[in-house]
CSV table of C-alpha atoms in Angstrom, one decimal:
chain,number,residue,atom,x,y,z
A,1424,MET,CA,0.0,0.0,0.0
A,1425,ARG,CA,1.3,3.4,-1.0
A,1426,LYS,CA,1.6,5.9,1.9
A,1427,VAL,CA,0.8,9.5,1.0
A,1428,LEU,CA,1.4,12.6,3.1
A,1429,VAL,CA,-0.7,15.7,2.8
A,1430,VAL,CA,0.9,18.9,4.3
A,1431,VAL,CA,-1.9,21.4,4.9
A,1432,ASP,CA,-1.3,25.2,4.8
A,1433,MET,CA,2.1,25.5,6.4
A,1434,GLN,CA,2.3,29.1,5.4
A,1435,ASN,CA,3.8,32.2,7.0
A,1436,ASP,CA,0.5,33.8,7.8
A,1437,PHE,CA,-0.6,30.8,9.9
A,1438,ILE,CA,2.8,30.5,11.6
A,1439,ILE,CA,4.3,33.9,12.2
A,1440,GLY,CA,1.9,36.2,10.3
A,1441,SER,CA,-1.6,37.6,10.8
A,1442,LEU,CA,-3.1,34.3,12.1
A,1443,GLY,CA,0.1,32.9,13.6
A,1444,THR,CA,0.4,31.2,17.0
A,1445,LYS,CA,3.1,29.8,19.2
A,1446,GLU,CA,1.6,26.4,18.8
A,1447,ALA,CA,2.0,26.7,15.0
A,1448,GLU,CA,5.6,27.8,15.3
A,1449,ASN,CA,6.2,24.9,17.6
A,1450,ILE,CA,5.2,22.2,15.0
A,1451,VAL,CA,7.4,23.4,12.1
A,1452,ASP,CA,10.3,21.1,13.0
A,1453,ASN,CA,7.9,18.2,13.6
A,1454,VAL,CA,6.4,18.7,10.2
A,1455,VAL,CA,9.8,18.9,8.5
A,1456,LYS,CA,10.8,15.6,10.2
A,1457,LYS,CA,7.5,14.0,9.1
A,1458,ILE,CA,8.0,15.2,5.5
A,1459,ASN,CA,11.5,13.6,5.5
A,1460,GLU,CA,10.0,10.2,6.4
A,1461,TYR,CA,8.1,10.1,3.1
A,1462,ASP,CA,9.2,9.5,-0.5
A,1463,LYS,CA,9.0,12.9,-2.3
A,1464,GLU,CA,6.7,11.6,-5.0
A,1465,ASN,CA,4.1,10.7,-2.2
A,1466,ILE,CA,3.9,14.2,-0.7
A,1467,TYR,CA,1.2,16.7,-1.5
A,1468,ALA,CA,0.8,20.1,0.1
A,1469,THR,CA,-2.0,22.7,0.1
A,1470,ARG,CA,-1.6,26.5,0.2
A,1471,ASP,CA,-4.5,28.7,1.3
A,1472,THR,CA,-4.9,31.2,-1.4
A,1473,HIS,CA,-6.9,34.4,-1.3
A,1474,THR,CA,-7.1,37.6,-3.4
A,1475,GLU,CA,-7.0,41.2,-2.2
A,1476,ASP,CA,-10.8,41.3,-2.1
A,1477,TYR,CA,-10.8,38.6,0.6
A,1478,LEU,CA,-12.9,40.6,3.1
A,1479,ASN,CA,-15.7,40.7,0.5
A,1480,THR,CA,-15.9,36.9,0.4
A,1481,SER,CA,-18.1,34.7,2.7
A,1482,GLU,CA,-15.0,33.5,4.5
A,1483,GLY,CA,-13.7,37.0,4.9
A,1484,ARG,CA,-17.0,38.2,6.4
A,1485,HIS,CA,-16.8,35.4,9.0
A,1486,LEU,CA,-13.0,35.7,9.6
A,1487,PRO,CA,-12.2,39.3,8.9
A,1488,VAL,CA,-8.4,38.9,9.0
A,1489,ILE,CA,-6.6,39.3,5.7
A,1490,HIS,CA,-4.3,36.4,5.2
A,1491,CYS,CA,-2.6,34.3,2.5
A,1492,VAL,CA,-3.1,36.8,-0.3
A,1493,ARG,CA,-1.5,35.3,-3.4
A,1494,ASN,CA,2.1,36.3,-4.0
A,1495,THR,CA,2.6,37.9,-0.5
A,1496,LYS,CA,5.1,36.9,2.1
A,1497,GLY,CA,2.2,35.5,4.3
A,1498,TRP,CA,1.0,33.3,1.4
A,1499,GLU,CA,4.4,31.7,1.0
A,1500,LEU,CA,5.2,28.4,2.7
A,1501,ASP,CA,7.5,28.5,5.7
A,1502,LYS,CA,11.1,28.3,4.4
A,1503,LYS,CA,12.0,25.1,6.3
A,1504,ILE,CA,8.8,23.4,5.0
A,1505,GLU,CA,9.3,24.6,1.5
A,1506,GLU,CA,12.9,23.2,1.4
A,1507,ALA,CA,11.7,19.9,2.8
A,1508,LEU,CA,8.9,19.6,0.3
A,1509,SER,CA,11.3,20.3,-2.6
A,1510,ASN,CA,9.3,19.0,-5.7
A,1511,ALA,CA,6.1,17.9,-3.9
A,1512,VAL,CA,2.8,18.7,-5.6
A,1513,VAL,CA,1.4,21.9,-4.2
A,1514,VAL,CA,-2.3,22.7,-4.6
A,1515,ASP,CA,-3.6,26.2,-4.1
A,1516,LYS,CA,-7.1,26.2,-2.5
A,1517,THR,CA,-9.5,29.1,-2.1
A,1518,THR,CA,-11.4,27.6,0.8
A,1519,PHE,CA,-10.9,25.2,3.7
A,1520,GLY,CA,-10.9,21.9,1.9
A,1521,SER,CA,-9.4,21.1,-1.5
A,1522,VAL,CA,-11.8,19.3,-3.8
A,1523,GLU,CA,-9.1,19.3,-6.4
A,1524,LEU,CA,-6.7,17.5,-4.1
A,1525,ALA,CA,-9.4,15.0,-3.1
A,1526,GLU,CA,-10.0,14.2,-6.7
A,1527,MET,CA,-6.3,13.8,-7.4
A,1528,LEU,CA,-5.9,11.4,-4.4
A,1529,LYS,CA,-9.0,9.5,-5.4
A,1530,SER,CA,-7.6,9.0,-8.9
A,1531,GLU,CA,-4.3,7.9,-7.4
A,1532,ASN,CA,-6.2,5.4,-5.2
A,1533,ASN,CA,-8.0,4.0,-8.2
A,1534,LYS,CA,-4.6,3.2,-9.8
A,1535,GLU,CA,-3.0,1.8,-6.6
A,1536,ALA,CA,-4.3,1.6,-3.0
A,1537,ILE,CA,-3.2,4.4,-0.8
A,1538,GLU,CA,-3.4,5.5,2.8
A,1539,ILE,CA,-3.3,9.2,3.7
A,1540,GLU,CA,-1.7,11.0,6.6
A,1541,LEU,CA,-2.4,14.7,7.2
A,1542,VAL,CA,-0.3,17.2,9.1
A,1543,GLY,CA,-0.5,21.0,9.2
A,1544,LEU,CA,-2.6,24.0,10.0
A,1545,CYS,CA,-5.1,24.7,11.3
A,1546,THR,CA,-6.3,21.5,12.9
A,1547,ASP,CA,-9.7,22.9,13.6
A,1548,ILE,CA,-10.3,24.4,10.1
A,1549,CYS,CA,-8.4,23.2,7.1
A,1550,VAL,CA,-6.9,20.0,8.4
A,1551,VAL,CA,-10.3,18.7,9.6
A,1552,SER,CA,-12.0,19.9,6.4
A,1553,ASN,CA,-9.6,18.1,4.2
A,1554,ALA,CA,-9.6,14.9,6.3
A,1555,LEU,CA,-13.4,14.8,6.2
A,1556,LEU,CA,-13.5,15.6,2.5
A,1557,PHE,CA,-11.0,12.8,1.8
A,1558,LYS,CA,-13.0,10.4,3.9
A,1559,ALA,CA,-16.2,11.3,2.0
A,1560,TYR,CA,-14.4,10.8,-1.4
A,1561,MET,CA,-12.7,7.6,-0.3
A,1562,PRO,CA,-14.5,6.0,2.6
A,1563,GLU,CA,-12.4,2.8,2.4
A,1564,VAL,CA,-9.0,4.5,2.5
A,1565,ASN,CA,-7.2,4.6,5.8
A,1566,ILE,CA,-6.8,8.2,6.8
A,1567,SER,CA,-4.9,9.5,9.8
A,1568,VAL,CA,-3.7,12.7,11.3
A,1569,ASP,CA,-0.5,13.2,13.4
A,1570,SER,CA,-1.6,15.4,16.3
A,1571,LYS,CA,2.0,16.4,17.1
A,1572,CYS,CA,2.3,17.8,13.6
A,1573,CYS,CA,-0.9,20.0,13.8
A,1574,ALA,CA,-1.9,23.1,15.6
A,1575,GLY,CA,-5.3,24.7,15.9
A,1576,VAL,CA,-6.5,28.3,16.4
A,1577,THR,CA,-6.6,27.4,20.1
A,1578,VAL,CA,-5.6,24.3,22.1
A,1579,ASP,CA,-9.2,23.6,22.9
A,1580,SER,CA,-10.4,23.8,19.2
A,1581,HIS,CA,-7.4,21.7,18.2
A,1582,ASN,CA,-8.5,19.0,20.6
A,1583,ALA,CA,-12.1,19.3,19.5
A,1584,ALA,CA,-11.1,18.8,15.9
A,1585,LEU,CA,-9.1,15.7,16.7
A,1586,GLU,CA,-12.1,14.3,18.5
A,1587,THR,CA,-14.3,15.1,15.5
A,1588,MET,CA,-11.9,13.2,13.2
A,1589,ARG,CA,-11.8,10.2,15.6
A,1590,MET,CA,-15.6,10.1,15.6
A,1591,CYS,CA,-15.5,10.0,11.7
A,1592,GLN,CA,-13.1,7.0,11.7
A,1593,ILE,CA,-9.9,9.0,11.0
A,1594,GLU,CA,-7.0,7.7,13.1
A,1595,VAL,CA,-5.4,10.3,15.4
A,1596,LYS,CA,-1.8,9.6,16.1
């Protein structure tokens, strides 16, 4: 079985920028170590991607903090993460979950059975959204999340997201 890693939104704005937290800063080295455990051809990453009119979007009205605007420093992946990812497939997404990535992984699974591990930011928004999307697209695929390689908006919401994933048959490591 082919093991695939999905690195979710390890971008400057979520680590040290407008939505950054100490918890996010603290997982960077763990995520780099995790990336280095996988073959490069089995690594996918997402990048939260917004435009300058972000505040006029539905998400922007609910989370009125400008972040991850395409081609800004905040949109870029953390340098350590970017170096570790090297030639991994990076998918830009305009919302929490990436349908494009789910379809790519489903196609890969149709060719050869895969299992998926997720790491990244934020546990309680984009990690959980992608994990549940992947589970909906591929209910028989083993999906897991490494809790030491994720951080949420708050510690409580991180833990709540992990519990939600457990309840939906996603393994929490």
